[in-house]
PDB file of C-alpha atoms in Angstrom:
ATOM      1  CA  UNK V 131     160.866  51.198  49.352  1.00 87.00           C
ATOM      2  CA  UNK V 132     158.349  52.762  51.868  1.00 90.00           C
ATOM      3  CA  UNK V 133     157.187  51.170  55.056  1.00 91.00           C
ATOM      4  CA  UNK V 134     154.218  52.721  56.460  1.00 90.00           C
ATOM      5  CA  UNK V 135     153.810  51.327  60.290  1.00 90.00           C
ATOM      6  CA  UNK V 136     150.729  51.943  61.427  1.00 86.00           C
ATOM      7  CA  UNK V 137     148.210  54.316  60.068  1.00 86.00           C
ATOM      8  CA  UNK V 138     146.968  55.848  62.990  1.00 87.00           C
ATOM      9  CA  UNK V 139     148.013  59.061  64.800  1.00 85.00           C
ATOM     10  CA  UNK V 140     147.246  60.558  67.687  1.00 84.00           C
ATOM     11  CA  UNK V 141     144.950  63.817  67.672  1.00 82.00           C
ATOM     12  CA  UNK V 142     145.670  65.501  70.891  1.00 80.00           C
ATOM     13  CA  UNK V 143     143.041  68.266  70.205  1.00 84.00           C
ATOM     14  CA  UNK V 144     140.391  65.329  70.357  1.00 85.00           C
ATOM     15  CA  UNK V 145     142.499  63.113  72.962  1.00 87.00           C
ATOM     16  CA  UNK V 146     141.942  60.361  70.418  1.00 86.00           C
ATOM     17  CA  UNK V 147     143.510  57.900  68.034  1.00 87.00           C
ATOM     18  CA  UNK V 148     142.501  58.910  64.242  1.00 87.00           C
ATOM     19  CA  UNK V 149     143.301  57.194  61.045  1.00 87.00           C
ATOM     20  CA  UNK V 150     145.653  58.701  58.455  1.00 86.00           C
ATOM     21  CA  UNK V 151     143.350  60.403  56.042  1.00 84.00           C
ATOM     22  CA  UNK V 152     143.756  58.337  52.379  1.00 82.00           C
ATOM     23  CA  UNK V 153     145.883  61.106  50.990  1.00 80.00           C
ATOM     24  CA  UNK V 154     148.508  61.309  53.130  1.00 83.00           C
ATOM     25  CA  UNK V 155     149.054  57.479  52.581  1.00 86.00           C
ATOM     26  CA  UNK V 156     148.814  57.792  48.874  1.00 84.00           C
ATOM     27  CA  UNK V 157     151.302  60.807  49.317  1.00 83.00           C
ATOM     28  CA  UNK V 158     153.673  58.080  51.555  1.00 85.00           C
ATOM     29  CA  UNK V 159     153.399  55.557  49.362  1.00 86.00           C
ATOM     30  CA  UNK V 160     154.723  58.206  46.185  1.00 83.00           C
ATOM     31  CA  UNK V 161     157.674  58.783  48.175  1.00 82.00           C
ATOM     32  CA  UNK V 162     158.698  55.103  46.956  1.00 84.00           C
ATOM     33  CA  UNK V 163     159.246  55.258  43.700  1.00 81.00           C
ATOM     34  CA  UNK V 164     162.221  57.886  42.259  1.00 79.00           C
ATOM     35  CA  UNK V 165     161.378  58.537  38.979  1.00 78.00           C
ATOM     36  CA  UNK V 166     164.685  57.987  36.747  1.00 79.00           C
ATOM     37  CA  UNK V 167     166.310  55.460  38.849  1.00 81.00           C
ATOM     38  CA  UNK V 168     163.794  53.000  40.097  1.00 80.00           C
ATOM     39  CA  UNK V 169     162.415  50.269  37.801  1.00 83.00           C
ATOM     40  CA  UNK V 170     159.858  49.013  40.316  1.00 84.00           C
ATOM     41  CA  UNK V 171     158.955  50.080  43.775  1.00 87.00           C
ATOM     42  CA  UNK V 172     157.417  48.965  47.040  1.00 89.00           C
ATOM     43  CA  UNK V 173     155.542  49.593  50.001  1.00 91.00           C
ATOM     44  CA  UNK V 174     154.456  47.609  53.136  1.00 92.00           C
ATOM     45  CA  UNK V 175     151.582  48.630  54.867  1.00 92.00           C
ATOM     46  CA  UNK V 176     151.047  47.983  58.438  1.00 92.00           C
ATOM     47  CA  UNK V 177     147.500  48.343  59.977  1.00 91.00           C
ATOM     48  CA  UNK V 178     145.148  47.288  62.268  1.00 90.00           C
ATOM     49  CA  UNK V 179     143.171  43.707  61.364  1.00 90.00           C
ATOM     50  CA  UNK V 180     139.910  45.744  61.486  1.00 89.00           C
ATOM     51  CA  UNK V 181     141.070  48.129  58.692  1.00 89.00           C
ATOM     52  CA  UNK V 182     143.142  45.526  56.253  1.00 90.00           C
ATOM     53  CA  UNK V 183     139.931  45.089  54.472  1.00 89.00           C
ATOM     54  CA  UNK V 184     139.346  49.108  54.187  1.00 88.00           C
ATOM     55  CA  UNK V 185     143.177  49.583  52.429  1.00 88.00           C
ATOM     56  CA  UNK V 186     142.595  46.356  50.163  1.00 88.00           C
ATOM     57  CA  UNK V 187     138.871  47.463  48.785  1.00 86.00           C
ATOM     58  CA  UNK V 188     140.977  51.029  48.674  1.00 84.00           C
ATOM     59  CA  UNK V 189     144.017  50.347  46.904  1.00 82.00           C
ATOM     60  CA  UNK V 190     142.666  47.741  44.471  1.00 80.00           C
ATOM     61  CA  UNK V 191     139.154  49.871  43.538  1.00 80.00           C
ATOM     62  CA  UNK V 192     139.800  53.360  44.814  1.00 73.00           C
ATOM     63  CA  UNK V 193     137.103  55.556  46.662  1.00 72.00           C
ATOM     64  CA  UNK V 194     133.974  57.172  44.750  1.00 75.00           C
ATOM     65  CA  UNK V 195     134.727  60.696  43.794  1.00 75.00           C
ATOM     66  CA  UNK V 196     132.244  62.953  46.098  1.00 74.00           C
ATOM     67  CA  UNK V 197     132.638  66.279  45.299  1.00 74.00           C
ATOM     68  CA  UNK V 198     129.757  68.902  46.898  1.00 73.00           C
ATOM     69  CA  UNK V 199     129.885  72.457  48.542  1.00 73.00           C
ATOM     70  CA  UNK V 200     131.665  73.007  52.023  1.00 74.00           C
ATOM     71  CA  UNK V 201     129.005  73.688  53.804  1.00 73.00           C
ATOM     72  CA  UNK V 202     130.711  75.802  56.323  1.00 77.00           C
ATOM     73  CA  UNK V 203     131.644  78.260  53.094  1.00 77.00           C
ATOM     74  CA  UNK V 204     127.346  77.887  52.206  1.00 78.00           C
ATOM     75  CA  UNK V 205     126.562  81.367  53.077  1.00 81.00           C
ATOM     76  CA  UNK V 206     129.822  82.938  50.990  1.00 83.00           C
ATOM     77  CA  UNK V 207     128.403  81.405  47.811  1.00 79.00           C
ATOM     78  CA  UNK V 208     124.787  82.591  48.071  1.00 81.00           C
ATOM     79  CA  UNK V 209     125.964  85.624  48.874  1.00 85.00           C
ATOM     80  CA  UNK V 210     128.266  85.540  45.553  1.00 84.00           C
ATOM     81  CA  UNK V 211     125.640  84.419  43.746  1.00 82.00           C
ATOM     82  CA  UNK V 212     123.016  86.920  45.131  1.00 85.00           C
ATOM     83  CA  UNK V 213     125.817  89.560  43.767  1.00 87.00           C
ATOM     84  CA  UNK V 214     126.226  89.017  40.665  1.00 85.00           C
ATOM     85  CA  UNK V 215     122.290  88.593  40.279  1.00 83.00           C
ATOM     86  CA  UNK V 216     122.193  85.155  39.496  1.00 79.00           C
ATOM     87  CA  UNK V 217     119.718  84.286  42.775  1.00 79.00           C
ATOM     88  CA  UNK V 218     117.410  86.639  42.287  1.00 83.00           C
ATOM     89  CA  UNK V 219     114.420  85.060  44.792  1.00 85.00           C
ATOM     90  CA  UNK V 220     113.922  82.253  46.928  1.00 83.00           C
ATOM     91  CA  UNK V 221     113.135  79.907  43.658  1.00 83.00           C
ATOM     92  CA  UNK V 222     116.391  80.458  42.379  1.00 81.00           C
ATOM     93  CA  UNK V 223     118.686  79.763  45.584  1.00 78.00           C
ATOM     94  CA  UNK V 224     116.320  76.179  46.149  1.00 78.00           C
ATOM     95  CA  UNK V 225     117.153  75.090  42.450  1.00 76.00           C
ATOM     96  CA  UNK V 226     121.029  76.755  42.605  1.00 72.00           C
ATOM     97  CA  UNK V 227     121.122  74.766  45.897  1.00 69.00           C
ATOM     98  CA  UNK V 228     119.884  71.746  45.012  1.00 66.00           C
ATOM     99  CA  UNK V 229     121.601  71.508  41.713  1.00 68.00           C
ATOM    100  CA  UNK V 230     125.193  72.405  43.094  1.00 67.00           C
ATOM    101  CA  UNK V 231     124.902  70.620  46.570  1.00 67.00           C
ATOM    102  CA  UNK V 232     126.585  67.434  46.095  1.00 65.00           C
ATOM    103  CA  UNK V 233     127.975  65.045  43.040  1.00 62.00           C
ATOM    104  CA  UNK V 234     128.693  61.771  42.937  1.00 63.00           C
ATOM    105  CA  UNK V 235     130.748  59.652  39.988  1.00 52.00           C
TER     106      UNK V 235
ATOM    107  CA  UNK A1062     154.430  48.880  42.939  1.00 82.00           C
ATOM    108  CA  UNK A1063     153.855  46.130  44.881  1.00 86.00           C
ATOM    109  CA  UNK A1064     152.127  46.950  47.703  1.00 88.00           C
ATOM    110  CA  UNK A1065     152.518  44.197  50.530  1.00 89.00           C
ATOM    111  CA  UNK A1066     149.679  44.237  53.736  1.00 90.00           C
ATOM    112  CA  UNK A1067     150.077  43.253  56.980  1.00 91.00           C
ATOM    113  CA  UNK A1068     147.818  43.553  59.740  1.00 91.00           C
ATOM    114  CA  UNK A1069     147.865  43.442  63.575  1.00 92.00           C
ATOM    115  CA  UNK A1070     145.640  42.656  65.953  1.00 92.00           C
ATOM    116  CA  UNK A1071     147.042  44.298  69.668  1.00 91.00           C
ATOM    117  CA  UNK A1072     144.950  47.498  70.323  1.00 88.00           C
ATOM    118  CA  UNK A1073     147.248  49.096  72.801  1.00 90.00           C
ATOM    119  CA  UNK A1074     149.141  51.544  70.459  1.00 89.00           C
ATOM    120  CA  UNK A1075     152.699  51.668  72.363  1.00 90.00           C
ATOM    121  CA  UNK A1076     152.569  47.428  72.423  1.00 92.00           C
ATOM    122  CA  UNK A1077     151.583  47.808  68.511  1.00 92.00           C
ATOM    123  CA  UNK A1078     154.528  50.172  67.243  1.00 92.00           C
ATOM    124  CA  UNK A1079     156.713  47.895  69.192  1.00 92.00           C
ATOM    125  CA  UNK A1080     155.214  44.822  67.237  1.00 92.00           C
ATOM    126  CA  UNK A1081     155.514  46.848  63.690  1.00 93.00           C
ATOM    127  CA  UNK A1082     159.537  46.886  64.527  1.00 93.00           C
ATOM    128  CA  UNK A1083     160.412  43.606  63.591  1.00 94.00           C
ATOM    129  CA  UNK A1084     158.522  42.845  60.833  1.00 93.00           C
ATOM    130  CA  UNK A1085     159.259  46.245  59.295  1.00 93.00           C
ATOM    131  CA  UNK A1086     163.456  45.543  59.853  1.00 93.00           C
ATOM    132  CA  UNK A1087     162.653  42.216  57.985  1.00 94.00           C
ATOM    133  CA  UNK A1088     160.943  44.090  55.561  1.00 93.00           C
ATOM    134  CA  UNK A1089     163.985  45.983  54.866  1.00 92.00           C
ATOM    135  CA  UNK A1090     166.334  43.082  54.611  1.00 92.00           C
ATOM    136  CA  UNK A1091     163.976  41.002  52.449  1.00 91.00           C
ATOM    137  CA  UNK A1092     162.519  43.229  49.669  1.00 89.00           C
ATOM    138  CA  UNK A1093     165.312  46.364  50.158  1.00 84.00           C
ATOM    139  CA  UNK A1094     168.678  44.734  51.299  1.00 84.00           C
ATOM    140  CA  UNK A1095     170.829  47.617  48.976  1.00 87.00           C
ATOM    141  CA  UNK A1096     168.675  50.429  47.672  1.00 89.00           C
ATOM    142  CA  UNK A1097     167.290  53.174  50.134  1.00 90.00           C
ATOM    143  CA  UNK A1098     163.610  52.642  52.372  1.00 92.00           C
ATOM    144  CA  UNK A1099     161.429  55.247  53.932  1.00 91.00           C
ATOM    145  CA  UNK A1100     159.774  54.290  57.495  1.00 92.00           C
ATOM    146  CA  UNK A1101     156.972  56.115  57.847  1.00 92.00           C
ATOM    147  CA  UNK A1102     156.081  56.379  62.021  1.00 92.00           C
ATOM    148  CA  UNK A1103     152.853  58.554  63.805  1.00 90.00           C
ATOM    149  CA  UNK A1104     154.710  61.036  65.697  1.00 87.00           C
ATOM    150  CA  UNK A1105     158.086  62.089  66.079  1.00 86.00           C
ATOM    151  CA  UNK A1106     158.226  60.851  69.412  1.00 88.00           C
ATOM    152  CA  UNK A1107     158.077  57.150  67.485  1.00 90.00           C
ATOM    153  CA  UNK A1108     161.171  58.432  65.211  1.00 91.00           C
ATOM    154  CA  UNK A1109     163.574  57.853  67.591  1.00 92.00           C
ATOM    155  CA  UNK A1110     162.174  54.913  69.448  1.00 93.00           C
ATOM    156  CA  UNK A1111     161.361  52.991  66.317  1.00 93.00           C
ATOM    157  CA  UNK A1112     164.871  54.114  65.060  1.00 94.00           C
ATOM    158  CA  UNK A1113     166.198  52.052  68.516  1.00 94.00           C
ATOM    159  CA  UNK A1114     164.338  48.916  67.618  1.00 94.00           C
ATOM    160  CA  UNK A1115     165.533  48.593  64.281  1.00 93.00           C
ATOM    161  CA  UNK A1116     169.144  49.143  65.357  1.00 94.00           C
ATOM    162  CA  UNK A1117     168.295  46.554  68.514  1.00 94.00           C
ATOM    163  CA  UNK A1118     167.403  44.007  65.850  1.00 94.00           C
ATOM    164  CA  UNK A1119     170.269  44.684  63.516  1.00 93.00           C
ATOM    165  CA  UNK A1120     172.673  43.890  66.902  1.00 93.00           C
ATOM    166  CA  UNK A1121     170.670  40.885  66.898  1.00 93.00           C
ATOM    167  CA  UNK A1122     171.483  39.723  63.760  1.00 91.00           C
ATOM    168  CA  UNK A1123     175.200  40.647  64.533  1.00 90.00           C
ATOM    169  CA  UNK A1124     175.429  43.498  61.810  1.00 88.00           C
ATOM    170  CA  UNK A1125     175.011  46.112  63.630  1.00 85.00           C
ATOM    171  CA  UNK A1126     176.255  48.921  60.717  1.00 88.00           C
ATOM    172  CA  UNK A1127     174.334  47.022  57.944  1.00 89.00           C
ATOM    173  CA  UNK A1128     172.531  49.985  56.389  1.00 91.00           C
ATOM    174  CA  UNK A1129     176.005  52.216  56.759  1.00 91.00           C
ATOM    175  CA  UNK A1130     176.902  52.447  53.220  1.00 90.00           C
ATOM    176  CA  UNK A1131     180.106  55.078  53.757  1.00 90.00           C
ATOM    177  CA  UNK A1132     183.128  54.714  56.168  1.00 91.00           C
ATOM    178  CA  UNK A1133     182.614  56.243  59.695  1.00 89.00           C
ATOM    179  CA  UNK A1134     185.235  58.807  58.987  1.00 91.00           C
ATOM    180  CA  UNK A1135     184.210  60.321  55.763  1.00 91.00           C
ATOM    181  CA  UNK A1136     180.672  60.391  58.155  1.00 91.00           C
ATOM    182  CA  UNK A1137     182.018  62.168  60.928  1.00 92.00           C
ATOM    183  CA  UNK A1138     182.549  65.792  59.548  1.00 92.00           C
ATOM    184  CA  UNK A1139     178.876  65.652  58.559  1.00 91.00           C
ATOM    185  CA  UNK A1140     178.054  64.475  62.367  1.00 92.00           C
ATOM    186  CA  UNK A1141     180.288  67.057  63.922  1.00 93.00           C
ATOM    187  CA  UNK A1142     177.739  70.032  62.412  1.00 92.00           C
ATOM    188  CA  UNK A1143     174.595  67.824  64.216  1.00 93.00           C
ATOM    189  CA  UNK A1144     173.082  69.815  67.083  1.00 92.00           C
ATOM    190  CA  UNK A1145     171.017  66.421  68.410  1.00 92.00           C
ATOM    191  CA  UNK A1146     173.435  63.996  70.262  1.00 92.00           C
ATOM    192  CA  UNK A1147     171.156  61.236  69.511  1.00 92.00           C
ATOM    193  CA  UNK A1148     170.779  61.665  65.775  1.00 93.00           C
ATOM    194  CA  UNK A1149     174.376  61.482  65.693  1.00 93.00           C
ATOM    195  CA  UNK A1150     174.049  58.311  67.165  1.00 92.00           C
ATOM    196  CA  UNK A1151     172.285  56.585  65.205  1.00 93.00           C
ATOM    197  CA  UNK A1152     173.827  57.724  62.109  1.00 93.00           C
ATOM    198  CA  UNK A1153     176.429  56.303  62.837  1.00 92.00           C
ATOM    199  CA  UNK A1154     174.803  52.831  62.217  1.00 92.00           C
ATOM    200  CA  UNK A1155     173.268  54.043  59.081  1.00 91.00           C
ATOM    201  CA  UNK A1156     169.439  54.989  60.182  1.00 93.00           C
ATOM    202  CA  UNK A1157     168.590  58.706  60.351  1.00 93.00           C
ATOM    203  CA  UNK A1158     165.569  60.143  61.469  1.00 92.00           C
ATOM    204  CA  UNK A1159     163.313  63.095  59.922  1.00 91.00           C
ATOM    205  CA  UNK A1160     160.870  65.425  61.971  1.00 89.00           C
ATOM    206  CA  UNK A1161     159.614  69.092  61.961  1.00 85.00           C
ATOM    207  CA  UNK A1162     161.113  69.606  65.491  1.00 86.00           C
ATOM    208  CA  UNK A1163     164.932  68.896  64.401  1.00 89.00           C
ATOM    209  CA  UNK A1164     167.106  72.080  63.797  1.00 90.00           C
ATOM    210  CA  UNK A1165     167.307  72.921  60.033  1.00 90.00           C
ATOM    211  CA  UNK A1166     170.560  72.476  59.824  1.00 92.00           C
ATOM    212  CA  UNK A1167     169.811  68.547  60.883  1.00 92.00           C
ATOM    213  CA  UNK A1168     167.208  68.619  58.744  1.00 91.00           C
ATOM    214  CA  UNK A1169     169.230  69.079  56.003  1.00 91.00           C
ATOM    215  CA  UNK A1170     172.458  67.067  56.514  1.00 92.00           C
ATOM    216  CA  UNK A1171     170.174  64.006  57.471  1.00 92.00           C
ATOM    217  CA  UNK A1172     168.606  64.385  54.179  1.00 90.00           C
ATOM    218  CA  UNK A1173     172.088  64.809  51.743  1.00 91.00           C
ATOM    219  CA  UNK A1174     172.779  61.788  53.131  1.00 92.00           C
ATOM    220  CA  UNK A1175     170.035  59.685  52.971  1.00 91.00           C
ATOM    221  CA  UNK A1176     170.025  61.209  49.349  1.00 89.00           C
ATOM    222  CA  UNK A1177     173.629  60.548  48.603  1.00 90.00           C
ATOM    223  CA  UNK A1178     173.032  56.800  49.765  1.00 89.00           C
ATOM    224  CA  UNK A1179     175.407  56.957  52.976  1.00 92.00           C
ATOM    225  CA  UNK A1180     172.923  55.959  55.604  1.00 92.00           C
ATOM    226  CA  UNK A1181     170.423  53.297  53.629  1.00 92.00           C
ATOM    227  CA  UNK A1182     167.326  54.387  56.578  1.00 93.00           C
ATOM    228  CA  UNK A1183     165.707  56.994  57.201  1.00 93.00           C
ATOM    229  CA  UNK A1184     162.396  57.201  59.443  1.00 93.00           C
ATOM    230  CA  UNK A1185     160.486  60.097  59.179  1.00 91.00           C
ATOM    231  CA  UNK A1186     157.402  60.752  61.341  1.00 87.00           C
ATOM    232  CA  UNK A1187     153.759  61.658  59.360  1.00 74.00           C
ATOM    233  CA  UNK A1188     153.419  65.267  57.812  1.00 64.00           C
ATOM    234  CA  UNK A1189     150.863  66.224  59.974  1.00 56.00           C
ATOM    235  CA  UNK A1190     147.628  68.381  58.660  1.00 50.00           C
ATOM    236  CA  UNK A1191     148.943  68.066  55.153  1.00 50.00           C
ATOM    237  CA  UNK A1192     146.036  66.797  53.709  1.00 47.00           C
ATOM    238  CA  UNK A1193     144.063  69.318  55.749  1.00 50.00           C
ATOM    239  CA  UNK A1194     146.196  72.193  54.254  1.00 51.00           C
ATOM    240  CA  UNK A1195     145.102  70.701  50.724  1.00 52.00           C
ATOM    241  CA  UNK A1196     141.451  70.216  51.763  1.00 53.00           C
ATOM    242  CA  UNK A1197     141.267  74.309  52.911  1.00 54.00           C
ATOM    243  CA  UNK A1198     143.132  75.380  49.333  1.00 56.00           C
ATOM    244  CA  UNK A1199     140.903  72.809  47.568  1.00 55.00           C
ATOM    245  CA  UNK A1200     137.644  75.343  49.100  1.00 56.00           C
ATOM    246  CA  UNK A1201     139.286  78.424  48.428  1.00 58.00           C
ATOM    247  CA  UNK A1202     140.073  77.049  44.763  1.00 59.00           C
ATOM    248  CA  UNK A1203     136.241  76.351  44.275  1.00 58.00           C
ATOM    249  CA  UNK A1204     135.111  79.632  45.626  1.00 60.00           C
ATOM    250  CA  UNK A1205     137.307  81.716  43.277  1.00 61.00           C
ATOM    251  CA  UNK A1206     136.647  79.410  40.453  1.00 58.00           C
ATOM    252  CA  UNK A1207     132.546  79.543  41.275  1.00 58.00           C
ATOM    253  CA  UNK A1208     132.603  83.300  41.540  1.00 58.00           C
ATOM    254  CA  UNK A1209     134.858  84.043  38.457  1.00 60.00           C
ATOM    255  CA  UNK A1210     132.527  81.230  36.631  1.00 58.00           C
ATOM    256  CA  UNK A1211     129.981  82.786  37.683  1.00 54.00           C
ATOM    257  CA  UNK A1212     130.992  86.705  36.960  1.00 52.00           C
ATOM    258  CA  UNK A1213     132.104  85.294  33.660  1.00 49.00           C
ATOM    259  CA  UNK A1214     128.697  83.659  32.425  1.00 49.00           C
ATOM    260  CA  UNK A1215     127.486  86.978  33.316  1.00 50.00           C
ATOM    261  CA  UNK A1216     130.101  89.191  31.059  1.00 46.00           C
ATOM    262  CA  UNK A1217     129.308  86.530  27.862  1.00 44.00           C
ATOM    263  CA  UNK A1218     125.302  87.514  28.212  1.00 43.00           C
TER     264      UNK A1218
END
């Protein structure tokens, strides 16, 4: 069994409380079950009132897959794509932007 | 899985972890009397003094060496190689505690014998930047795989 109590941590770089990001709690919550020995497993989840509603929409549904392009990493691929000739002029980086830019399923 | 909620409403964080203590040792006792839990805590800080609590309401209940599953002197040879007085304390009640800060050699006998079933606890504090670390391959991932997609479509033309 896995208790997780409370899902907020202190971020001293930002002098702040932050949440856990999702992963990290779906990585917690794996820790529960051992593969070969456990028949059925469990977790209890301790969080604030304000985000019960978050984790139950979240566990039940899951999140929307976003996937897009890091922006900060923006420049890199242009300038990959400019290499191998696939930009060639402005037209090309618009529609290579546009079309690789973001995705949602 | 079962996955069981339970919310709080106190804002101060210190009054809140405090508050998690008692329905996370009834946790234990309710859903995993015998087989071994995982107490996940913010910061290592919260190890220990979350590792207190739980031992403060096991006196309480008047079993204080409940989640002990060995006899203190098969323990003790593993606690004489502990460099961290108070980790040796409190496995000798059965909880351990898990953070990057404890000396390897900690580390490791903490987890043989959470592993081997001795102690029945173990609280370990929140691997920090994890996901971060994940995110950051993630974006190297898609830059190799956009370039060598993209060298590659050029190659088959």
């Amino acid at each position: 069994m896995v208790i997780i109590m409370g899902v907020q941590y202190y971020e001293g770089k930002e002098h702040r409380y932050v949440d856990y990001p999702v992963m990290d709690v779906l990585q917690m919550m794996g820790r529960a079950c051992r593969p070969t020995e456990d028949e059925r497993s469990r977790c209890v989840l301790m969080c604030q009132q304000t985000r019960k509603d978050f984790y139950k929409k979240f566990l039940a549904e899951g999140l929307p897959i976003e996937s897009h392009l890091p922006t900060h990493l923006l420049h890199d691929y242009f300038l990959a794509e400019i290499a191998v000739k696939t930009i060639e002029n402005k037209q090309d980086a618009m529609v290579r932007g546009l079309v690789r830019l973001s995705l949602r399923s | 899985m079962d996955i069981h909620l339970q919310s709080f409403t106190i804002p101060h964080f210190p009054s809140l972890m405090i508050a998690m203590s008692k329905p996370a040792y009834l946790a234990i006792v309710e859903y995993s009397s015998t087989k071994p839990v995982i107490v996940f805590v913010p910061s290592r800080r919260q190890c220990r003094l979350t590792v207190d609590d739980l031992l403060t309401h096991c006196s309480a209940d008047d079993k204080a060496d409940r989640f002990l599953n060995i006899e203190l002197e098969d323990l003790q040879p593993h606690l004489d190689h502990i460099h961290d007085p108070g980790l040796v304390e409190t496995l000798k009640h059965g909880i351990g505690y898990y953070h990057e800060a404890l000396h390897s050699q900690d580390k490791r006998i903490v987890l043989r014998l959470f592993e081997s079933g001795a102690i029945q606890v173990l609280v370990a504090s929140k691997v920090r930047h994890l996901s971060s670390l994940i995110d950051r391959l993630f974006d190297l991932l898609l830059l190799f795989r956009t370039l060598l997609g993209v060298s590659l479509s050029r190659v088959t033309w």
